[in-house]
Short mmCIF file of C-alpha atoms and ligand atoms in Angstrom, two decimals:
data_model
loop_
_atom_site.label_atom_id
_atom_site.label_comp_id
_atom_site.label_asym_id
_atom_site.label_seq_id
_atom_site.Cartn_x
_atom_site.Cartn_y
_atom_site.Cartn_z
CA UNK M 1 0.00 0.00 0.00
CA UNK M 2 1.15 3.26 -1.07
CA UNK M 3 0.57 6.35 1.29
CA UNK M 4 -1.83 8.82 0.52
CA UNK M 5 0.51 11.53 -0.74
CA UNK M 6 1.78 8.97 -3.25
CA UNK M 7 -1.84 8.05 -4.43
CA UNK M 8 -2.96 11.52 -4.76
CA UNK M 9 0.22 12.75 -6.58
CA UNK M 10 -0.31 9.17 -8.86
CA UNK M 11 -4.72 10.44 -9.50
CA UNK M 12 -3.10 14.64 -10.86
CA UNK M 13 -0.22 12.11 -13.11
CA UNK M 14 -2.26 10.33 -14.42
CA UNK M 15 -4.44 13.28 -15.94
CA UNK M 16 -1.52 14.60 -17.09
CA UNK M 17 0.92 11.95 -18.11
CA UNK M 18 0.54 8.87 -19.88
CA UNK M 19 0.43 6.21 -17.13
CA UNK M 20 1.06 9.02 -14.50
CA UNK M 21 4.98 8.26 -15.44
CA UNK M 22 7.38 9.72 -18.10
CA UNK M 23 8.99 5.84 -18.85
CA UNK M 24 6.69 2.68 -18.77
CA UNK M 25 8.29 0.44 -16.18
CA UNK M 26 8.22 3.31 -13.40
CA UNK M 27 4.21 2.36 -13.22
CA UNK M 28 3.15 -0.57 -11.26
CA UNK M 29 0.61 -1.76 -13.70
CA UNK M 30 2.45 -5.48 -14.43
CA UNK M 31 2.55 -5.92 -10.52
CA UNK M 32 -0.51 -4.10 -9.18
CA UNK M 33 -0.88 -1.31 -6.66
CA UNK M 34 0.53 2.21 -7.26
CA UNK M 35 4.23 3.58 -6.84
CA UNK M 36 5.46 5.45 -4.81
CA UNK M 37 6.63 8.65 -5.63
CA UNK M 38 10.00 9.47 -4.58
CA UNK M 39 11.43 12.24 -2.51
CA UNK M 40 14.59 12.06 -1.90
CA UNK M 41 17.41 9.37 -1.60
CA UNK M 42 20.58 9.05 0.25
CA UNK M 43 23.07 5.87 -0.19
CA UNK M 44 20.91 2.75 -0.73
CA UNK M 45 18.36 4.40 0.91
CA UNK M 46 14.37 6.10 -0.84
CA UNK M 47 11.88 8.17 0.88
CA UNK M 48 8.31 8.61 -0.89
CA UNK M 49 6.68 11.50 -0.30
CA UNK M 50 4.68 9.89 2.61
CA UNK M 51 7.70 9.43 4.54
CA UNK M 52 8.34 5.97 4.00
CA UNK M 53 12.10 4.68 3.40
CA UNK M 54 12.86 1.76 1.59
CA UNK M 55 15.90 -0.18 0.53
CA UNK M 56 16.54 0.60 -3.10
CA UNK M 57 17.65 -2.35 -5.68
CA UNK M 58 16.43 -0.17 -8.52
CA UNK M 59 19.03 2.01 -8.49
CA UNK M 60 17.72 4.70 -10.99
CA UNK M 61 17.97 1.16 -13.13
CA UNK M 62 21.85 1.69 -12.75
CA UNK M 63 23.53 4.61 -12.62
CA UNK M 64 23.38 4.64 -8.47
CA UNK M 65 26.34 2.20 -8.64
CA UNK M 66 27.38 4.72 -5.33
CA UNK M 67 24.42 4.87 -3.54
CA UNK M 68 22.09 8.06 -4.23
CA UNK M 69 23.72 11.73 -3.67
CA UNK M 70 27.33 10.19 -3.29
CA UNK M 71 28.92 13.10 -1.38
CA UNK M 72 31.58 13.26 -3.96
CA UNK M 73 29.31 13.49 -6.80
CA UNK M 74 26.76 16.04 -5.66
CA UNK M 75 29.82 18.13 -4.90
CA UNK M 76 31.25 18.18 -8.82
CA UNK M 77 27.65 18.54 -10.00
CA UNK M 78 27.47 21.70 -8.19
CA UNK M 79 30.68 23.09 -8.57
CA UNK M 80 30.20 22.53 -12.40
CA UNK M 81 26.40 24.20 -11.89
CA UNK M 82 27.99 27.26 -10.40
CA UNK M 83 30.00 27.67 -13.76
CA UNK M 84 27.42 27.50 -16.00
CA UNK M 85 24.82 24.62 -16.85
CA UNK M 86 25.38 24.19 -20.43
CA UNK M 87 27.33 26.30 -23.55
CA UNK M 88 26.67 24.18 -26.72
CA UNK M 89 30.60 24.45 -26.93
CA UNK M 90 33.37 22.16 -25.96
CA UNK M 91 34.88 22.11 -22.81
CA UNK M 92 38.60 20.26 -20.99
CA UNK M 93 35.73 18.59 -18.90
CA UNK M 94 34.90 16.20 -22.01
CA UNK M 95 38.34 15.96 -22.88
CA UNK M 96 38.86 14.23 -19.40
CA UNK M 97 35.39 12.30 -19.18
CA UNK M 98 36.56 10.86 -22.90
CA UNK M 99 40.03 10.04 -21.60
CA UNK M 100 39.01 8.62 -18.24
CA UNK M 101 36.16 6.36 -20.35
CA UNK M 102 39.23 5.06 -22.70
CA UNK M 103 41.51 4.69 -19.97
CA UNK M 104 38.85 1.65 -18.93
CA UNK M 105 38.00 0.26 -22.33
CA UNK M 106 40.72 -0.28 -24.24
CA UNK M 107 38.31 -1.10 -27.18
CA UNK M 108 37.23 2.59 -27.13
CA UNK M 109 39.73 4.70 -29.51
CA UNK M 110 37.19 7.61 -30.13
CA UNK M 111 33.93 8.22 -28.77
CA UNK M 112 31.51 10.38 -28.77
CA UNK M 113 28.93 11.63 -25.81
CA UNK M 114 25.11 11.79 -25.87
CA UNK M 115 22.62 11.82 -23.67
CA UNK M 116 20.44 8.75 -23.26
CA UNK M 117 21.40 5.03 -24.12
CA UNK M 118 18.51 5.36 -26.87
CA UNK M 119 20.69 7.76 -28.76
CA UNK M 120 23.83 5.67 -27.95
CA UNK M 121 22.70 2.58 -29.40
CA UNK M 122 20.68 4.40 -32.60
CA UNK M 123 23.40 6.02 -32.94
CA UNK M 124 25.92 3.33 -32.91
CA UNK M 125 23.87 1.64 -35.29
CA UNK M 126 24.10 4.26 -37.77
CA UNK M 127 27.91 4.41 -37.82
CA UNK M 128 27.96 0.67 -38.63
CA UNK M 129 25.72 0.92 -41.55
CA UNK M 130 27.60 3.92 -42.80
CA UNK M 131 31.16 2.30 -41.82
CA UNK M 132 30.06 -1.33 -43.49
CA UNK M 133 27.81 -0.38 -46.41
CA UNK M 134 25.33 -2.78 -45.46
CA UNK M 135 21.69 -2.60 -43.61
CA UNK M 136 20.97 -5.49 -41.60
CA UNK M 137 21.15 -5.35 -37.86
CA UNK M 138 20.38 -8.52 -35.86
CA UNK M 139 19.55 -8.48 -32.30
CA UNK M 140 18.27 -11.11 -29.70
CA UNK M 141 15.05 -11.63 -28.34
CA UNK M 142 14.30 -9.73 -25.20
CA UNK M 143 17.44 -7.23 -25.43
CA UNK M 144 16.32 -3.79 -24.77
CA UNK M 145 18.26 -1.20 -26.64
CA UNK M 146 16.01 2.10 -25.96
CA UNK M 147 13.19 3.11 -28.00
CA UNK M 148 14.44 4.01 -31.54
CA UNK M 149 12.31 2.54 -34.14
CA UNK M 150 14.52 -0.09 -35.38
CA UNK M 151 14.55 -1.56 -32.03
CA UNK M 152 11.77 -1.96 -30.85
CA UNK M 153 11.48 -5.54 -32.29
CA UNK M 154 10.98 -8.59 -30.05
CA UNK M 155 12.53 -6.07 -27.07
CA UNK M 156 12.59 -6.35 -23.93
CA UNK M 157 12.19 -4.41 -20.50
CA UNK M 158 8.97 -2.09 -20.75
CA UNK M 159 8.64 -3.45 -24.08
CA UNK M 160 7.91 -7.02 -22.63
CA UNK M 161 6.42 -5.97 -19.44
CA UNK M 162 3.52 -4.16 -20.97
CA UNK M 163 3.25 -7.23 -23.55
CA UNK M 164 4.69 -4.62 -26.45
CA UNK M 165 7.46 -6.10 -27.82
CA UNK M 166 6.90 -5.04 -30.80
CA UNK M 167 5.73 -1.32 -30.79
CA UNK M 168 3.07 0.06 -32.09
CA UNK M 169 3.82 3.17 -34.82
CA UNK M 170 6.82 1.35 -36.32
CA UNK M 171 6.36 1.08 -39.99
CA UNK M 172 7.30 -2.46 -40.91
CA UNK M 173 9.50 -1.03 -43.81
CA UNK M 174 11.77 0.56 -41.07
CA UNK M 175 12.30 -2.61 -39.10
CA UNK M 176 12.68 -4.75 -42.23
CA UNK M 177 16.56 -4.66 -41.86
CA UNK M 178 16.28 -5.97 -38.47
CA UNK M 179 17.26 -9.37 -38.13
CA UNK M 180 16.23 -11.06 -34.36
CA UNK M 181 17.36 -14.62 -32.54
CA UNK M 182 17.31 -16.29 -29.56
CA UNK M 183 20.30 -15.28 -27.33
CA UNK M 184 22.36 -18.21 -26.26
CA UNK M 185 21.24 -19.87 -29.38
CA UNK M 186 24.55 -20.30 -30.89
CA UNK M 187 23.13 -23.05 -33.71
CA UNK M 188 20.70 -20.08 -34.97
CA UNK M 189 23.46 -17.89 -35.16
CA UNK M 190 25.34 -19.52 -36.89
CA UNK M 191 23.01 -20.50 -39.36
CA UNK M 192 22.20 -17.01 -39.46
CA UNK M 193 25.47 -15.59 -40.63
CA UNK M 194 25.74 -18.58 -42.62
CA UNK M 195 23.16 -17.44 -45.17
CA UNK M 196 23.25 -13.57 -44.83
CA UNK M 197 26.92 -13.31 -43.11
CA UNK M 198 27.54 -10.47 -46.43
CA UNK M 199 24.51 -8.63 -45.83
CA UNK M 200 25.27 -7.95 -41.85
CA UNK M 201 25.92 -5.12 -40.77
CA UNK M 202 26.14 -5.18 -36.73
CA UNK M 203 25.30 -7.23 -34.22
CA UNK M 204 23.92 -5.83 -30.86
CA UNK M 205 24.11 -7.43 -27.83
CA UNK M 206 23.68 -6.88 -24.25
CA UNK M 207 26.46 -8.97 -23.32
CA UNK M 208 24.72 -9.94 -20.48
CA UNK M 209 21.08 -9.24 -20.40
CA UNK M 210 19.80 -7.04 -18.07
CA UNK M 211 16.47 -6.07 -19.97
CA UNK M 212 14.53 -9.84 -19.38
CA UNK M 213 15.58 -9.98 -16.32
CA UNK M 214 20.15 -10.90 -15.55
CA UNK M 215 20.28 -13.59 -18.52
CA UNK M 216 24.45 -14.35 -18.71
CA UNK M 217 25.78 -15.45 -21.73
CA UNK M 218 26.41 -18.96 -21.98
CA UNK M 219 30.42 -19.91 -21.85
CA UNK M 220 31.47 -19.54 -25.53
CA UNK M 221 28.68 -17.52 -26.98
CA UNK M 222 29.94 -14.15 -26.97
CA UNK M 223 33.50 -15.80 -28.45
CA UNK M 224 31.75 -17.47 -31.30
CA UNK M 225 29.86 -13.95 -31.99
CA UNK M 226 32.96 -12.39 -32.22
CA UNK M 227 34.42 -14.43 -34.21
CA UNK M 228 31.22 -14.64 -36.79
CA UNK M 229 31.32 -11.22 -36.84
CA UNK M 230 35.51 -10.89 -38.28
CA UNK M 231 34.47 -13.87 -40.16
CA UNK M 232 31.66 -11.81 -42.23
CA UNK M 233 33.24 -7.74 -41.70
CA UNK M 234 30.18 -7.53 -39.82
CA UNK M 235 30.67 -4.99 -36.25
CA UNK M 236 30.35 -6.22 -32.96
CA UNK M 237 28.11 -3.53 -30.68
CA UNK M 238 28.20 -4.68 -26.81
CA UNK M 239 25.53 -2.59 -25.74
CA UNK M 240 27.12 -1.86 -22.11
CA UNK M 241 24.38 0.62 -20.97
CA UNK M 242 23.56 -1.54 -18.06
CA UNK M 243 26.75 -3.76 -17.23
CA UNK M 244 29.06 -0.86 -18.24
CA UNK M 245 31.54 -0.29 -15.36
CA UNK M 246 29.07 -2.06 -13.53
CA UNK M 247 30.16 -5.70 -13.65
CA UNK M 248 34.26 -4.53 -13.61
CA UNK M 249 35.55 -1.31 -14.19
CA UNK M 250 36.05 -2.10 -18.65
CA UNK M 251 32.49 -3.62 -17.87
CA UNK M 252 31.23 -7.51 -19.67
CA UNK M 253 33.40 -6.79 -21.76
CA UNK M 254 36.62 -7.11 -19.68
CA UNK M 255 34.67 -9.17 -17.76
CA UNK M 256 34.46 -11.98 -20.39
CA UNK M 257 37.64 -10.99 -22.38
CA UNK M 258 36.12 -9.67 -25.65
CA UNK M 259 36.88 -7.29 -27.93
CA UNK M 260 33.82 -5.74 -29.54
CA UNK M 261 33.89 -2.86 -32.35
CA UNK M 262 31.48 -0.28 -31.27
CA UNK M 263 30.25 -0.13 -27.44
CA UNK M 264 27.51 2.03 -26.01
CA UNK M 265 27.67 2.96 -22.37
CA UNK M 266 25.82 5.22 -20.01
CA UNK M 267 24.06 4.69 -16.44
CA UNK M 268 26.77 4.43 -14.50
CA UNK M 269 28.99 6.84 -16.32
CA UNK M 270 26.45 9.02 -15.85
CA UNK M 271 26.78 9.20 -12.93
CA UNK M 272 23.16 10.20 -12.18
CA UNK M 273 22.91 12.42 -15.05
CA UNK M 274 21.44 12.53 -18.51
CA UNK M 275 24.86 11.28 -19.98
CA UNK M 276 25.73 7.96 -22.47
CA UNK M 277 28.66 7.27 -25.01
CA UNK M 278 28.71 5.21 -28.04
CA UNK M 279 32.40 4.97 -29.05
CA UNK M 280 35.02 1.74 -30.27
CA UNK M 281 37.70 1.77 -33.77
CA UNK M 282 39.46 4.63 -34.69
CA UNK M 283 38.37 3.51 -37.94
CA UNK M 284 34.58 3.36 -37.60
CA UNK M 285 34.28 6.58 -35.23
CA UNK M 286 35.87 8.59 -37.79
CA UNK M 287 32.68 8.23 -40.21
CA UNK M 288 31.00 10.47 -37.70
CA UNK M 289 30.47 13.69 -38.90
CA UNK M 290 32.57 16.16 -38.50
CA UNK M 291 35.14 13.91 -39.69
CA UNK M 292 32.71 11.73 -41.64
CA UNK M 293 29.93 11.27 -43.43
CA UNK M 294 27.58 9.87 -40.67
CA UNK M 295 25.47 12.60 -39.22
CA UNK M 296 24.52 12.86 -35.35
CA UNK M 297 24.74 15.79 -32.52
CA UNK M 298 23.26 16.70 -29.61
CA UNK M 299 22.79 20.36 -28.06
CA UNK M 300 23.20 18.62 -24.57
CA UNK M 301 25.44 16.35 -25.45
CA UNK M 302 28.54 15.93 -23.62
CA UNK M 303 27.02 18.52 -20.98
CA UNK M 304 29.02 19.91 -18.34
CA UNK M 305 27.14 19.10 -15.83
CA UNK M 306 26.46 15.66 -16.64
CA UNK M 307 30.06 15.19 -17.49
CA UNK M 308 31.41 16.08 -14.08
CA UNK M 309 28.98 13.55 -12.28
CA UNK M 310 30.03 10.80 -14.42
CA UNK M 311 33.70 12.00 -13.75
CA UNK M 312 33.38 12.27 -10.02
CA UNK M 313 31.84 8.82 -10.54
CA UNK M 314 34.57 6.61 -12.51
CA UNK M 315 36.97 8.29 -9.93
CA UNK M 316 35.39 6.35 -6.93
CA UNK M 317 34.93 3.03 -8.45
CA UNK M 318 38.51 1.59 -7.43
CA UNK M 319 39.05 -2.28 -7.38
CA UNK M 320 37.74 -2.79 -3.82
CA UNK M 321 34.07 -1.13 -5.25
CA UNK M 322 34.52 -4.21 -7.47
CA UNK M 323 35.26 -6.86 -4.88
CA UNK M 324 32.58 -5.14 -2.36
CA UNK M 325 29.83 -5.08 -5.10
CA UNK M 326 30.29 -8.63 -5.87
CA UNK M 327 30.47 -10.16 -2.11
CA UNK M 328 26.96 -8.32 -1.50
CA UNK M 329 25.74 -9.96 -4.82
CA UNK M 330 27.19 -13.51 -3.26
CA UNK M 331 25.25 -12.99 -0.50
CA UNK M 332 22.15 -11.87 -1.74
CA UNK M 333 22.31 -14.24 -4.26
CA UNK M 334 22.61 -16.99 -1.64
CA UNK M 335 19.79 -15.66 0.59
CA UNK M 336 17.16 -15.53 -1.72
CA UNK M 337 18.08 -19.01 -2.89
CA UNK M 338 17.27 -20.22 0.02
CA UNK M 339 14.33 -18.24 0.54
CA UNK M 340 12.96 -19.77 -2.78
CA UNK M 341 14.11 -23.16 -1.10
CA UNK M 342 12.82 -23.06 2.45
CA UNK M 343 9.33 -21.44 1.18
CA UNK M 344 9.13 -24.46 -1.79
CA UNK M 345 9.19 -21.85 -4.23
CA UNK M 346 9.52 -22.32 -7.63
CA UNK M 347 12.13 -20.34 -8.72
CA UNK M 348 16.07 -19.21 -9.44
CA UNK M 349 18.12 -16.59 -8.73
CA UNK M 350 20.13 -15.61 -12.08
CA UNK M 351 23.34 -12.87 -11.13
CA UNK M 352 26.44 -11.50 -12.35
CA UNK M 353 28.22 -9.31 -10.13
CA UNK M 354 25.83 -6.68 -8.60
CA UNK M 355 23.35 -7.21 -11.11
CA UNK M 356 20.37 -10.14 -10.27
CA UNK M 357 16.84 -11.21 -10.76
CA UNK M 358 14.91 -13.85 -8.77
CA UNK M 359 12.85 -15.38 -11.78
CA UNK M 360 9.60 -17.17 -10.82
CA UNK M 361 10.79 -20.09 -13.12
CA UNK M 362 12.45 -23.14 -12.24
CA UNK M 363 15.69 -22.04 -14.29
CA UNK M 364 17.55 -21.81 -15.90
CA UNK M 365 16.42 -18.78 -18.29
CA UNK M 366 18.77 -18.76 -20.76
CA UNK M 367 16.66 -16.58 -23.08
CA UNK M 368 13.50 -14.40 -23.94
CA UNK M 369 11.88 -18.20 -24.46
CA UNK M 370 12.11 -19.14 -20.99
CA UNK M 371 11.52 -15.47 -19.76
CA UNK M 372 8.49 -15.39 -20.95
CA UNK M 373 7.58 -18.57 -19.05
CA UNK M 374 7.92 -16.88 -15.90
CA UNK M 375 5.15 -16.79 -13.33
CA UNK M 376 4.19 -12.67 -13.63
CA UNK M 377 1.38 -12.93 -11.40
CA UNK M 378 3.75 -14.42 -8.88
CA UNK M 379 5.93 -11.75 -9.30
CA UNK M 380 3.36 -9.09 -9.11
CA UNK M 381 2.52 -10.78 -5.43
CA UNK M 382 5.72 -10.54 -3.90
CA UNK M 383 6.88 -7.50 -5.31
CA UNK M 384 3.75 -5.86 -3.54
CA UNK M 385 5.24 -8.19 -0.04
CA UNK M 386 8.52 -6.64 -0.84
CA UNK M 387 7.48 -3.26 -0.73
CA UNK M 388 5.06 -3.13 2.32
CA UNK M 389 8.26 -4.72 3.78
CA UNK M 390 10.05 -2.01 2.72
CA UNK M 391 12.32 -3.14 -0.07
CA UNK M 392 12.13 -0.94 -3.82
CA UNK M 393 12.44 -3.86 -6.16
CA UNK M 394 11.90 -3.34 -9.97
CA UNK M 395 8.31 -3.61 -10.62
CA UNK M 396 8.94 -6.28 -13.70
CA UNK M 397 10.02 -9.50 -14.03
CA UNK M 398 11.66 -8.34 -16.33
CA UNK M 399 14.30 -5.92 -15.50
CA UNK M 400 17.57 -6.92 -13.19
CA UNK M 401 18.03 -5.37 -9.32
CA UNK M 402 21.24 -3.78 -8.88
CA UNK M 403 22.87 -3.70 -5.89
CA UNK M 404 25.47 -0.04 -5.15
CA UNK M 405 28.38 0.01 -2.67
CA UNK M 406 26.30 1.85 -0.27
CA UNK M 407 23.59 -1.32 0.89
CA UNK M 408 25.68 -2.95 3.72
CA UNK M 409 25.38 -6.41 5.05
CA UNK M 410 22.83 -5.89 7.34
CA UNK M 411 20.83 -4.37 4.33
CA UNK M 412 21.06 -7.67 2.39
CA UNK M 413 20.31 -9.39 5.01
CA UNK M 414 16.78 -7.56 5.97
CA UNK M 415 16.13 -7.86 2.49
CA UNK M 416 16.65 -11.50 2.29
CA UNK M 417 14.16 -11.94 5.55
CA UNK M 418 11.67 -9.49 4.00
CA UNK M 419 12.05 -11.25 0.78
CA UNK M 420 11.38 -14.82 2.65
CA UNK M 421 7.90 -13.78 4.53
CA UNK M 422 7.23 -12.02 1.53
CA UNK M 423 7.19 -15.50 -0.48
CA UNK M 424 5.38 -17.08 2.36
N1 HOZ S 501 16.25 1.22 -19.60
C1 HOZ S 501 16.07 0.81 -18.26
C2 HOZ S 501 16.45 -0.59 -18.08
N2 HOZ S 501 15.57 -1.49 -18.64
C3 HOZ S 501 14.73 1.04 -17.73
C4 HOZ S 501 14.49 2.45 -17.57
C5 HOZ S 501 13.28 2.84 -18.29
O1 HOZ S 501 12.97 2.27 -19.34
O2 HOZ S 501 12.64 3.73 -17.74
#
């Protein structure tokens, strides 16, 4: 149960915003009951606007990778405010967000900023078709890569959780160039590149799912990718939005040892703020225009404000973050395992690092196929237990909990009690 400043804020939304939100999965309509609206946070810690707190696994779906209003942070956002919120001009701060975003991925020779993952991965997309010639684009089944048109096929997060996978006002002739499969499905794949390997011109992956709920590659997949992409002069696009200097500090993709062509980041290097980057080969990034013929800009992009969060950001993730954020995982991981086990549930817990989703499905979900075979209404039930307990979970199936170097042990381990009546 929501409070009553919550429901009366959610009856004047609704009038005047579709859903009472300004993004889909925000409203609690795959779960039931109403959110809450939020009025401030501090470390891994929400207040509504009733008063209540809760322990936060959403995270701002990422970017909190701190904990909300990191000291640090809050203090380069408004020493950077004081100097002026944004000049349409180019400024030393990019220059140092750029170099301390290459100094992670080593993949990344140029890049360029933006300012949401939707224009990171469109525009990603783009430079691959203009770099290779060709139009296809093949993604998987249940990846979410923001809202651009060519997209929004078979996609996941809000996409699946409001049953529209495949969005309405797309014209089929602008999503006839997209190409889907199953992730993990390395047979189809290959088959795939096998008869249209000339025609290809990206692959996009999350390279590991966050958008149907945390799917990990299976061992080999992303290698064979890779190497069906060389194969065929196809690109590789990791779409890091979610795992990017989330699940190490080069992301999956140092994570799993790959190299891909193009990556698109933002979230965490965000820091908070409108910010994302789609960058990779020297090569490819210099079809962007100015340099190139592939058009794209932004009057926000690269913003100074933005730019200093993510800055102040990447500076406090050091190795221990890393270690920290995956020993909370372990044990949150482990507790709701057992939860599932000691209540009879049926159920797994999927995670990679700090990201995780309990699926209502005997595991494991490799892919959208088995996703979809999840138990919602199940879901919807102890989500609602969860939050009159006072935990913020993400109100889908279908989207991954993140855990920030700010919950403690004693956090996880409330959770994991709350999260055990809740499946009672
Ligand atoms: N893109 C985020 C992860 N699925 C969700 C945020 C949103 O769509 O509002």
């Amino acid at each position: 149960m929501t409070g009553p400043r919550s429901t009366e804020l959610l009856k004047r939304a609704e009038r005047l915003l579709p859903g009472g939100v300004n993004s889909p999965v925000r409203a609690y309509r795959a779960v039931g009951g109403h959110p809450p609206f939020i009025a401030s946070a501090s470390g891994a810690r929400l207040t509504d606007a009733d008063g209540t707190e809760y322990v936060d696994y959403v995270g701002s779906w990422g970017p909190a990778i701190l904990g909300h209003a990191h000291p640090k942070v809050v203090a380069a956002v408004k020493a950077a405010a004081e100097r002026g919120l944004s000049f349409g001009a180019p400024t030393e701060l990019e220059v140092r967000f750029a170099e301390a975003v290459i100094d992670r991925y080593p993949s990344i020779e140029m890049l360029r900023c933006v300012s949401s993952g939707t224009e990171a991965t469109m525009s990603a997309l783009r430079v691959a078709r203009g770099f290779t010639g060709r139009d296809v684009i093949v993604k998987f089944d249940g990846c979410y890569h923001g809202h651009s048109d060519a997209l929004l096929v078979k996609a996941g997060s809000g996409a699946a959780t409001f049953g529209n996978p495949d969005s309405g006002g797309v014209p089929a002739s602008v999503v006839e160039n997209t190409a889907t499969l199953a992730f993990n499905d390395e047979a189809a794949l290959r088959a795939l590149f096998r008869e249209s390997g000339a025609r290809i011109a990206a692959v996009i992956v999350e390279p590991v799912v966050g958008n149907m709920g945390c799917v990990p590659p299976e061992p080999g997949f992303l290698q064979t990718l890779r190497a069906l992409c060389t194969e065929a002069g196809a690109l590789l696009v990791f779409d890091e939005v979610m795992t990017g200097c989330r699940l190490a500090r080069g992301g999956a993709q140092e994570r799993f040892g790959i190299v891909p062509d193009l990556t698109c980041l933002g979230k965490v290097v965000g820091g908070g703020m409108p910010l994302a980057v789609y960058g990779g080969r020297r090569d490819v990034m210099t079809k962007v225009a100015p340099l190139g013929p592939v058009y794209q800009a932004g009057t926000l992009s690269g913003n100074p404000v933005a730019v200093s969060a993510g800055l102040a950001t990447l500076a406090e993730l050091g190795p221990e973050t890393y270690v920290l954020l995956e020993s909370l995982g372990a044990r949150l991981e482990a507790g709701l395992t057992a939860a599932l086990k000691s209540t009879g549930t049926a159920g797994c817990v999927q995670r990679v690092g700090s990201m995780l989703t309990l699926f209502f499905h005997p595991g494991p979900v490799r892919s959208w196929g088995d996703a979809d075979r999840c138990d919602r209404e199940r879901f919807g039930r102890w989500h609602g237990g969860l939050l009159g307990r006072g935990v913020y979970w993400p109100a889908s199936q279908f989207e991954a909990a993140f855990i920030s170097a700010a919950h403690t042990e004693a956090d996880i381990d409330a959770t994991v009690k709350a999260a055990t009546d809740a499946l009672k």
